[in-house]
JSON list of C-alpha atoms in Angstrom, two decimals:
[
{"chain": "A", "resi": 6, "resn": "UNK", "atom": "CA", "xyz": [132.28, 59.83, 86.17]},
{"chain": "A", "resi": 7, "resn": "UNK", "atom": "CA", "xyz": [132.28, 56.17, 84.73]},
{"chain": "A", "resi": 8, "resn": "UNK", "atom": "CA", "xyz": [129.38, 54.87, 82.57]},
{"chain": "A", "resi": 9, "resn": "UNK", "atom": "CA", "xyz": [127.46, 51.68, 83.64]},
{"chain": "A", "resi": 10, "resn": "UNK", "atom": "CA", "xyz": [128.51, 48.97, 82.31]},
{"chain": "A", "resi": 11, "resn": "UNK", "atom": "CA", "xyz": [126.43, 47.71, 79.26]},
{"chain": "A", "resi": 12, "resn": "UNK", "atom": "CA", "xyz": [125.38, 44.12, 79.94]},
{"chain": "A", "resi": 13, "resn": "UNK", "atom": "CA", "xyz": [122.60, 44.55, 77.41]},
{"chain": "A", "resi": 14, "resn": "UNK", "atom": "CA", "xyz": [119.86, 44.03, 80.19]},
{"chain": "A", "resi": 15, "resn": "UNK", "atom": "CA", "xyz": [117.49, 47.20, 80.50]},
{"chain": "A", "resi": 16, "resn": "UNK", "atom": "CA", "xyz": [118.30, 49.22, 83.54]},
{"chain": "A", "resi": 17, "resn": "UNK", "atom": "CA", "xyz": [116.27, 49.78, 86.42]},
{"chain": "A", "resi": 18, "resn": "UNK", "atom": "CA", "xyz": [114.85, 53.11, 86.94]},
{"chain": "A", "resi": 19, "resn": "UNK", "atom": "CA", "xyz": [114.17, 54.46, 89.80]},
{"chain": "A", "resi": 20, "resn": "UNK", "atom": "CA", "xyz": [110.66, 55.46, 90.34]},
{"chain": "A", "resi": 21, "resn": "UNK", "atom": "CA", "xyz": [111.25, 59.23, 91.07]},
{"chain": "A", "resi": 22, "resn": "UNK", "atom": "CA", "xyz": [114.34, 59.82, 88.65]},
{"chain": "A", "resi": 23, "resn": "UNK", "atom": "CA", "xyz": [111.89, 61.77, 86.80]},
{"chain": "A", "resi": 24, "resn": "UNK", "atom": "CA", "xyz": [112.07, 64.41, 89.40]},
{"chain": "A", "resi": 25, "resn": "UNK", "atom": "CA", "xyz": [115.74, 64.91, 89.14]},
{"chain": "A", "resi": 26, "resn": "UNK", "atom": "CA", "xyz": [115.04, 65.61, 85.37]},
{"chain": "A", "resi": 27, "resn": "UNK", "atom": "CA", "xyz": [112.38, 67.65, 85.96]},
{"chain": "A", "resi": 28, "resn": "UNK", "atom": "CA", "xyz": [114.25, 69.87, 88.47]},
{"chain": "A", "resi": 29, "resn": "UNK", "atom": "CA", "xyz": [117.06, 69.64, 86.68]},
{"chain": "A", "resi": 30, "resn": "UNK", "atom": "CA", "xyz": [115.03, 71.23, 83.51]},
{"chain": "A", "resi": 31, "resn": "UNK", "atom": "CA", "xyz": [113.10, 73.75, 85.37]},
{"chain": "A", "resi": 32, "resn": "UNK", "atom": "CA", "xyz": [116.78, 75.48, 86.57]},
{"chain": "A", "resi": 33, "resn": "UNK", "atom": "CA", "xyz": [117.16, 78.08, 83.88]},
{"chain": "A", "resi": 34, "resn": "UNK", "atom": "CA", "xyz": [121.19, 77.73, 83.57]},
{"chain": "A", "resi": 35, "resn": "UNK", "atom": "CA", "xyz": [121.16, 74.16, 83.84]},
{"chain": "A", "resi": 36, "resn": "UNK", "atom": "CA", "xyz": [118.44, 73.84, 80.62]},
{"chain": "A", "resi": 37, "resn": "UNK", "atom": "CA", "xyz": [120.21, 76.42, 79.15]},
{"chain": "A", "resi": 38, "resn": "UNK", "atom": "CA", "xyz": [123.80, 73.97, 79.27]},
{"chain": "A", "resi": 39, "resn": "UNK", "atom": "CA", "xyz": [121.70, 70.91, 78.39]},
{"chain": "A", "resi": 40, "resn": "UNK", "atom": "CA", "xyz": [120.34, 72.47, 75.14]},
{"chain": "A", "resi": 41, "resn": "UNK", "atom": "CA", "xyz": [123.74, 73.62, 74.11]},
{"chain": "A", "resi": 42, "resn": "UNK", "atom": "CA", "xyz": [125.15, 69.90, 74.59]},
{"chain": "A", "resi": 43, "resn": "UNK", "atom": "CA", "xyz": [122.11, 68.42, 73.27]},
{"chain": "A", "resi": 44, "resn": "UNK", "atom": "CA", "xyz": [122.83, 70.66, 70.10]},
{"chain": "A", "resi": 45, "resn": "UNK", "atom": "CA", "xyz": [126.56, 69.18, 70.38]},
{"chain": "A", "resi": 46, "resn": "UNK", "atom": "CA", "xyz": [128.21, 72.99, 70.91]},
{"chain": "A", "resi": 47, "resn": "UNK", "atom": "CA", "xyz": [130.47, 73.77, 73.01]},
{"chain": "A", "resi": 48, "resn": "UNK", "atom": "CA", "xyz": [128.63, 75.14, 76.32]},
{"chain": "A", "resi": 49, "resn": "UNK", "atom": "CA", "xyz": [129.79, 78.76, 76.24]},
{"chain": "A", "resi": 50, "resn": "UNK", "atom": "CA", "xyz": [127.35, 79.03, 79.24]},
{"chain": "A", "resi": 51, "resn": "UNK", "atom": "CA", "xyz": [129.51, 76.84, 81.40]},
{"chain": "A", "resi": 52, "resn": "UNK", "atom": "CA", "xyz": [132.26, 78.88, 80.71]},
{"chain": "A", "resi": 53, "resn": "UNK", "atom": "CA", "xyz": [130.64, 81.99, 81.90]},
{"chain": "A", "resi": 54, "resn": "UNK", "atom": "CA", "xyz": [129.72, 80.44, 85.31]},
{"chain": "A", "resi": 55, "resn": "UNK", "atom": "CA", "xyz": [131.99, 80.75, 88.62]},
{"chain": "A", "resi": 56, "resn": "UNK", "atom": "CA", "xyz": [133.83, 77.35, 89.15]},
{"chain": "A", "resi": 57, "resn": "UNK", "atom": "CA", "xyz": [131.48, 76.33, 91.92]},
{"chain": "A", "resi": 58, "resn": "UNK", "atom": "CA", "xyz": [128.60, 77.06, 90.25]},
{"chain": "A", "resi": 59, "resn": "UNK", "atom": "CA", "xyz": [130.07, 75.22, 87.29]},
{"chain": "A", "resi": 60, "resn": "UNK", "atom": "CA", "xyz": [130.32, 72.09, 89.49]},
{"chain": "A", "resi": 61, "resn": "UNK", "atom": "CA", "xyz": [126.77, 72.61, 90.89]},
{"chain": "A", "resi": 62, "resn": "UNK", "atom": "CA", "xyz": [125.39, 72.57, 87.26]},
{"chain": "A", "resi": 63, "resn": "UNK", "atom": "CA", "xyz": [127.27, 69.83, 86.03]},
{"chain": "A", "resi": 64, "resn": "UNK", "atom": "CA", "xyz": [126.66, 68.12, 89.28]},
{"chain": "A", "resi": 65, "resn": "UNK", "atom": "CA", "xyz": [123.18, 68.52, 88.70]},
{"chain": "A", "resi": 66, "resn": "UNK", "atom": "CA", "xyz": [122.76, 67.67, 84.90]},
{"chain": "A", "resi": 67, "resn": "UNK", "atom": "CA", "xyz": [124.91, 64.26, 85.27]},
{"chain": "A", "resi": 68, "resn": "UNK", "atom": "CA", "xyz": [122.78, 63.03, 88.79]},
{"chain": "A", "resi": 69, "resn": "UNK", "atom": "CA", "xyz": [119.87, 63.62, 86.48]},
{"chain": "A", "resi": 70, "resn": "UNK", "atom": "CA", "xyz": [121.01, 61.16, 83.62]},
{"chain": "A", "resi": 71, "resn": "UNK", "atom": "CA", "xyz": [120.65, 64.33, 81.23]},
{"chain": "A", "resi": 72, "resn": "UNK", "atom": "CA", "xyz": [123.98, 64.57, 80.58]},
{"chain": "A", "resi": 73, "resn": "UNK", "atom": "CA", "xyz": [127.29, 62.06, 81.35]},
{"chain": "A", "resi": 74, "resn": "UNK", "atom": "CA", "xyz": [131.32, 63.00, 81.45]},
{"chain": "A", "resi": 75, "resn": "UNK", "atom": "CA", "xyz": [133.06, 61.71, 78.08]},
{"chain": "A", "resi": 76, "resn": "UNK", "atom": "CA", "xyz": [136.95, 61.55, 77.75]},
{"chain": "A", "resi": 77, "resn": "UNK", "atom": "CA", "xyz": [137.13, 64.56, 80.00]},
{"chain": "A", "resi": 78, "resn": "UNK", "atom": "CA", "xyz": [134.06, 66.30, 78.22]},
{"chain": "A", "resi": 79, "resn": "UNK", "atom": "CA", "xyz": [129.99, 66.77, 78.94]},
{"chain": "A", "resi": 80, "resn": "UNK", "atom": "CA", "xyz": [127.80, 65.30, 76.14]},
{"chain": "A", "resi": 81, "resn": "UNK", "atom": "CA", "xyz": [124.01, 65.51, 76.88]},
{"chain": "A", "resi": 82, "resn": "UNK", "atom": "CA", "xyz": [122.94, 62.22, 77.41]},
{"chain": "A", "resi": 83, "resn": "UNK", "atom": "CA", "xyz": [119.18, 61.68, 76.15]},
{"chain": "A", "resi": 84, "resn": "UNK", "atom": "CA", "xyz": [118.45, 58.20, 76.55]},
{"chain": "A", "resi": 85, "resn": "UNK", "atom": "CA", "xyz": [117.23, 59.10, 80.44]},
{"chain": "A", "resi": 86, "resn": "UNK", "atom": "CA", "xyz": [114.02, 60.22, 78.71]},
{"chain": "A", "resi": 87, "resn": "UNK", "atom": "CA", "xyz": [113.35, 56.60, 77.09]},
{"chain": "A", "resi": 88, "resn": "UNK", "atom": "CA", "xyz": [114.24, 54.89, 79.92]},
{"chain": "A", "resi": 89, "resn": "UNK", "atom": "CA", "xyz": [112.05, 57.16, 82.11]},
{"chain": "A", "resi": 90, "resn": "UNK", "atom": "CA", "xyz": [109.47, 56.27, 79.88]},
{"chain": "A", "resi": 91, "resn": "UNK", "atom": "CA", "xyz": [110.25, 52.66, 79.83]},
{"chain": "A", "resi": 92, "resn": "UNK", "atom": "CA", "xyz": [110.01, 53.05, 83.79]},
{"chain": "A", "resi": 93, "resn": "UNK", "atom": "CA", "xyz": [106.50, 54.32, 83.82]},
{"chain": "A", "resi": 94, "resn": "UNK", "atom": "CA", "xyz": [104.67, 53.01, 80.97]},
{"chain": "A", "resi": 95, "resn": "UNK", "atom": "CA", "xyz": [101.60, 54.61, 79.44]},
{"chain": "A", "resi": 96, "resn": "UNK", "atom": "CA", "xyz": [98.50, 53.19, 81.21]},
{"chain": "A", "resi": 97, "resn": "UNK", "atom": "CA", "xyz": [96.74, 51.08, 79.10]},
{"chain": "A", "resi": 98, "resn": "UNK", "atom": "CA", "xyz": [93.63, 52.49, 76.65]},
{"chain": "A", "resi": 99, "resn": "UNK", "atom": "CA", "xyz": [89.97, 51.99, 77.89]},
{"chain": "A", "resi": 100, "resn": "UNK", "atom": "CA", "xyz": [88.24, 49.18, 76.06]},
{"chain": "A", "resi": 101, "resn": "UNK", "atom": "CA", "xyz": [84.14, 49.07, 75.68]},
{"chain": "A", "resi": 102, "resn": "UNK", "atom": "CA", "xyz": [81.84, 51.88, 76.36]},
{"chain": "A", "resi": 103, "resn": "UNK", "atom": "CA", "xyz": [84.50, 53.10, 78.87]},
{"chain": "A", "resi": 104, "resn": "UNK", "atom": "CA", "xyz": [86.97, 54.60, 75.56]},
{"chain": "A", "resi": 105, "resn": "UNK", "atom": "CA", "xyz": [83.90, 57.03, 75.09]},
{"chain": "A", "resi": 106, "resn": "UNK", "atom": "CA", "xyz": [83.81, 58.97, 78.29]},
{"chain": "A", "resi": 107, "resn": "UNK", "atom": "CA", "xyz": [86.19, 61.32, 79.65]},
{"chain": "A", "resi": 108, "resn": "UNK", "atom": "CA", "xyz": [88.09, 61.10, 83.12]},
{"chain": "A", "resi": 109, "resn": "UNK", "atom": "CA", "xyz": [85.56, 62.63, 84.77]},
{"chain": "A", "resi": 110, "resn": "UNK", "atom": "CA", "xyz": [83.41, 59.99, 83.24]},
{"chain": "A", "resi": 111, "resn": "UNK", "atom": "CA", "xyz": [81.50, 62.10, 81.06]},
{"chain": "A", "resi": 112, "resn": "UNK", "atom": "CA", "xyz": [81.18, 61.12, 77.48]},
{"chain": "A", "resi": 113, "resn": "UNK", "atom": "CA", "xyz": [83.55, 62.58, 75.56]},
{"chain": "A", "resi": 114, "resn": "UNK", "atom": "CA", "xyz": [82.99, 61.38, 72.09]},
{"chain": "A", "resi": 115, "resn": "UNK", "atom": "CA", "xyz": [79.98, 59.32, 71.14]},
{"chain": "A", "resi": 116, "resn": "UNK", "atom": "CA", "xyz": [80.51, 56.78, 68.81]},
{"chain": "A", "resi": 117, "resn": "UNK", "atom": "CA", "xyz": [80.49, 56.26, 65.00]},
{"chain": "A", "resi": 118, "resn": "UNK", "atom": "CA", "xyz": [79.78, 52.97, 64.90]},
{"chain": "A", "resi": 119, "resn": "UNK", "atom": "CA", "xyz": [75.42, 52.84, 65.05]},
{"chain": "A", "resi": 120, "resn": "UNK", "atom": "CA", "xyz": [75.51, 49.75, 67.17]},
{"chain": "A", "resi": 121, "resn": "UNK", "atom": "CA", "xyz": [78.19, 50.90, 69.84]},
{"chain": "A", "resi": 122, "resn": "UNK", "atom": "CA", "xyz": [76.18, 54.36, 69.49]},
{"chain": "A", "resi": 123, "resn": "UNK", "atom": "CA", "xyz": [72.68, 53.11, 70.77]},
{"chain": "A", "resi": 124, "resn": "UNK", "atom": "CA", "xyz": [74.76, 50.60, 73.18]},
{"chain": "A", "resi": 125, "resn": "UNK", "atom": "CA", "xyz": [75.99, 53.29, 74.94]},
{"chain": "A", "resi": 126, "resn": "UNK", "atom": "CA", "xyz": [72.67, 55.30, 74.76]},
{"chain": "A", "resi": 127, "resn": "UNK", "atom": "CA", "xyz": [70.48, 51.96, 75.88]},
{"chain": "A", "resi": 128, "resn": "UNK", "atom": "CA", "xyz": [73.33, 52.72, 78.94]},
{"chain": "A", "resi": 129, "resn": "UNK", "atom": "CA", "xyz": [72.45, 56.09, 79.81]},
{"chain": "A", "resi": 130, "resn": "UNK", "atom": "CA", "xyz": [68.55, 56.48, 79.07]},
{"chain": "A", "resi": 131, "resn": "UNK", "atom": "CA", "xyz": [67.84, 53.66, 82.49]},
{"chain": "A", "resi": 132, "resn": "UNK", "atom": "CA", "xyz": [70.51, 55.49, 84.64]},
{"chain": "A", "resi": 133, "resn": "UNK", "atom": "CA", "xyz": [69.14, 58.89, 84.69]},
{"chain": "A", "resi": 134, "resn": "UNK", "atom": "CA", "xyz": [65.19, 58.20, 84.58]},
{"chain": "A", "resi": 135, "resn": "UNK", "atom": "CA", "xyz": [63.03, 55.67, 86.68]},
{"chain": "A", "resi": 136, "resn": "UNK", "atom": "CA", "xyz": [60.18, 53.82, 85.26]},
{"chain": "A", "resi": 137, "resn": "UNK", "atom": "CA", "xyz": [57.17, 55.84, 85.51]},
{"chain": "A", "resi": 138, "resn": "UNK", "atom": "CA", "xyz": [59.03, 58.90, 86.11]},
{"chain": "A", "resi": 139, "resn": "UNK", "atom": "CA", "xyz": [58.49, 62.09, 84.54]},
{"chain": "A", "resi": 140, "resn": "UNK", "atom": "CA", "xyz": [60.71, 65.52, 84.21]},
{"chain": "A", "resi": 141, "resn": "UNK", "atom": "CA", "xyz": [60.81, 68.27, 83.68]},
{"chain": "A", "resi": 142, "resn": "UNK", "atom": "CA", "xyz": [63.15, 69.62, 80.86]},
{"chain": "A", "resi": 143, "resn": "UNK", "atom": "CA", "xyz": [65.42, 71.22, 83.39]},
{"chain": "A", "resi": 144, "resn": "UNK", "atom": "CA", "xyz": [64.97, 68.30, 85.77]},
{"chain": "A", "resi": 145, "resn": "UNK", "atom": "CA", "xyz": [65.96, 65.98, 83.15]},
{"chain": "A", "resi": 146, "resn": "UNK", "atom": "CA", "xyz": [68.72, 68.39, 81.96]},
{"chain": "A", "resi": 147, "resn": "UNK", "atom": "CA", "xyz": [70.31, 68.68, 85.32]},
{"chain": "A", "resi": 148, "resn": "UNK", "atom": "CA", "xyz": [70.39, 64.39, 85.25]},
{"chain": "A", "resi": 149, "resn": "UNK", "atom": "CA", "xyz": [72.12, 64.50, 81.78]},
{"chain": "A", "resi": 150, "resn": "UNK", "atom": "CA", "xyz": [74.89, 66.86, 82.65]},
{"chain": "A", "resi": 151, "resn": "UNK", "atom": "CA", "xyz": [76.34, 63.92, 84.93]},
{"chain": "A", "resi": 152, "resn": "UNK", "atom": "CA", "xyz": [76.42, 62.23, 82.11]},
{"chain": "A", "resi": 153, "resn": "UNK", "atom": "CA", "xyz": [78.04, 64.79, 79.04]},
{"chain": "A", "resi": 154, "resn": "UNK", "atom": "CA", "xyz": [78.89, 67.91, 78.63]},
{"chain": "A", "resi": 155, "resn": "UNK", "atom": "CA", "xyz": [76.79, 68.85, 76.22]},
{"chain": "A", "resi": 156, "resn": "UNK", "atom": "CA", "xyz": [73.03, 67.93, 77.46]},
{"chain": "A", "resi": 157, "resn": "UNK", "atom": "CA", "xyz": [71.31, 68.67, 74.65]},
{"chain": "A", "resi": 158, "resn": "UNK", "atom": "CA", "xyz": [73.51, 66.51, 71.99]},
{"chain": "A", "resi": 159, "resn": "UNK", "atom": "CA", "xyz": [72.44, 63.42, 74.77]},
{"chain": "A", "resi": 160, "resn": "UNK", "atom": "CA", "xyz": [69.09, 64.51, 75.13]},
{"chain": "A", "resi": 161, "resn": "UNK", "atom": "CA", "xyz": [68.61, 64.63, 71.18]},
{"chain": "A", "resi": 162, "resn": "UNK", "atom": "CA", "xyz": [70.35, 61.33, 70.93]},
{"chain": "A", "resi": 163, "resn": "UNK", "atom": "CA", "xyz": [68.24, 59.34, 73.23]},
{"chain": "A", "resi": 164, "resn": "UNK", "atom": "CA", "xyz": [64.87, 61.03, 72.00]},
{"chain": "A", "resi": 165, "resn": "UNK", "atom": "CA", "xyz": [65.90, 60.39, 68.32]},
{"chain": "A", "resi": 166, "resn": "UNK", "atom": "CA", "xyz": [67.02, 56.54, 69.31]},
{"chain": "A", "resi": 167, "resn": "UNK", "atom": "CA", "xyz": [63.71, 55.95, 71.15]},
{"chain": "A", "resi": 168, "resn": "UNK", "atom": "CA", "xyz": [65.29, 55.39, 74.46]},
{"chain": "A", "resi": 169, "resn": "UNK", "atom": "CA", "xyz": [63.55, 58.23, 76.22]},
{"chain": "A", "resi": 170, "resn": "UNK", "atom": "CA", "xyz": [59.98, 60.01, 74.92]},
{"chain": "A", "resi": 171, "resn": "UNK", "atom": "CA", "xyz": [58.95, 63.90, 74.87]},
{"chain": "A", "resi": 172, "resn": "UNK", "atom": "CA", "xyz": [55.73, 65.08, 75.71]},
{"chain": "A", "resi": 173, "resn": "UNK", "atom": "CA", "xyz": [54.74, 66.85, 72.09]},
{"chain": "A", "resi": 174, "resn": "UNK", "atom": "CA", "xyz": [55.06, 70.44, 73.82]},
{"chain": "A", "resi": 175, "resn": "UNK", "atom": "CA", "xyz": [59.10, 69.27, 74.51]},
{"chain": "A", "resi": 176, "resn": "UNK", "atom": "CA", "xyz": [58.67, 69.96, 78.18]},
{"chain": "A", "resi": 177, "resn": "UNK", "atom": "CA", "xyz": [58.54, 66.61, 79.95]},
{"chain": "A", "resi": 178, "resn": "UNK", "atom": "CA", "xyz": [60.26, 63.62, 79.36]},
{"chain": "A", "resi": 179, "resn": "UNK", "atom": "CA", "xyz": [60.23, 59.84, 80.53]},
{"chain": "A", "resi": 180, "resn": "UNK", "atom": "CA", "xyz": [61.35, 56.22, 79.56]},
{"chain": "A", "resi": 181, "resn": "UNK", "atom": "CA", "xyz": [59.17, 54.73, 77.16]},
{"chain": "A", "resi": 182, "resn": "UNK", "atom": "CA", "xyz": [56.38, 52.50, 78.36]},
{"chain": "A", "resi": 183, "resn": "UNK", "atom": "CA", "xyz": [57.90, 48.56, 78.12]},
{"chain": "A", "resi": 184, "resn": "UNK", "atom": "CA", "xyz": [57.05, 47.51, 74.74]},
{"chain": "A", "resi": 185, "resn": "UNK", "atom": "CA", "xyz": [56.57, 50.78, 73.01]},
{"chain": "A", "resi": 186, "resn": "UNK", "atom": "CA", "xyz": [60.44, 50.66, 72.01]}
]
């Protein structure tokens, strides 16, 4: 099997190759022969295999880029993972108040940073309680838990920030009257 030629322009990948690596990993034999070449020893598994099955596995581990034909020889071939990674970059990171909530869009980590903090608290308090409205604890727990995982860090939060108030027995809470803030 001949190696592209290297015209020092990346090569395309195509958009599923991954799955021929995958597949090609997931067959016990043929991850067994890769890690043997990767580790630059001799494969004694391919020895042990029946000459068909030999082809099969070599067949497999060279259509997956994981391993190419050298002078006559198999040498695991590892650049197919950077280029599969090249192929599909990493999606790029949430910026804002969206880097603080998780991909169900709960908040996963609340920030350090005071300002960002009550930024994305002054977010939350309006969407889960009307002006005028009042709930219950539970009532306002089941709202919160939309919003994190962990209710009564949030709750806490926007009490201690001002953003919503509790009744002095803790069992009701609403937005603060306009002004009171």
């Amino acid at each position: 099997m001949s190696e592209p030629a290297d015209t020092g322009e990346a090569v395309e990948v195509a958009p599923h190759r991954w799955r021929a690596v995958v597949a090609a990993l997931a067959n016990e034999t043929a991850r067994r022969v890769h890690a043997e070449l990767t580790l630059g020893v001799h494969s004694a598994t391919l020895q042990t295999l029946s000459p068909s099955r030999r082809r099969q596995i070599t067949r497999v581990l060279t259509q997956s880029g994981l391993v190419r034909e050298q002078n006559g020889r198999l040498a695991a071939d590892n650049a197919v993972f950077a280029d599969l990674l090249a192929a599909a970059p990493a999606p790029p990171k949430p910026t804002g108040l969206a880097r603080f909530f998780d991909a169900g869009g709960r908040i996963a980590v609340y920030p350090s940073n005071p300002q960002v903090r009550a930024e994305l608290l002054s977010w939350v308090a309006p969407s889960v309680l009307d002006p005028g409205e009042v709930l219950s604890e539970q009532q306002f727990n089941a709202r919160l838990s939309g919003h994190a995982h962990d209710v009564a860090i949030l709750r806490r939060h926007l009490v201690d920030h001002g953003l919503i108030e509790r009744t002095p027995s803790g069992t009701e809470y609403a937005l603060p009257a306009p002004g009171e803030r």
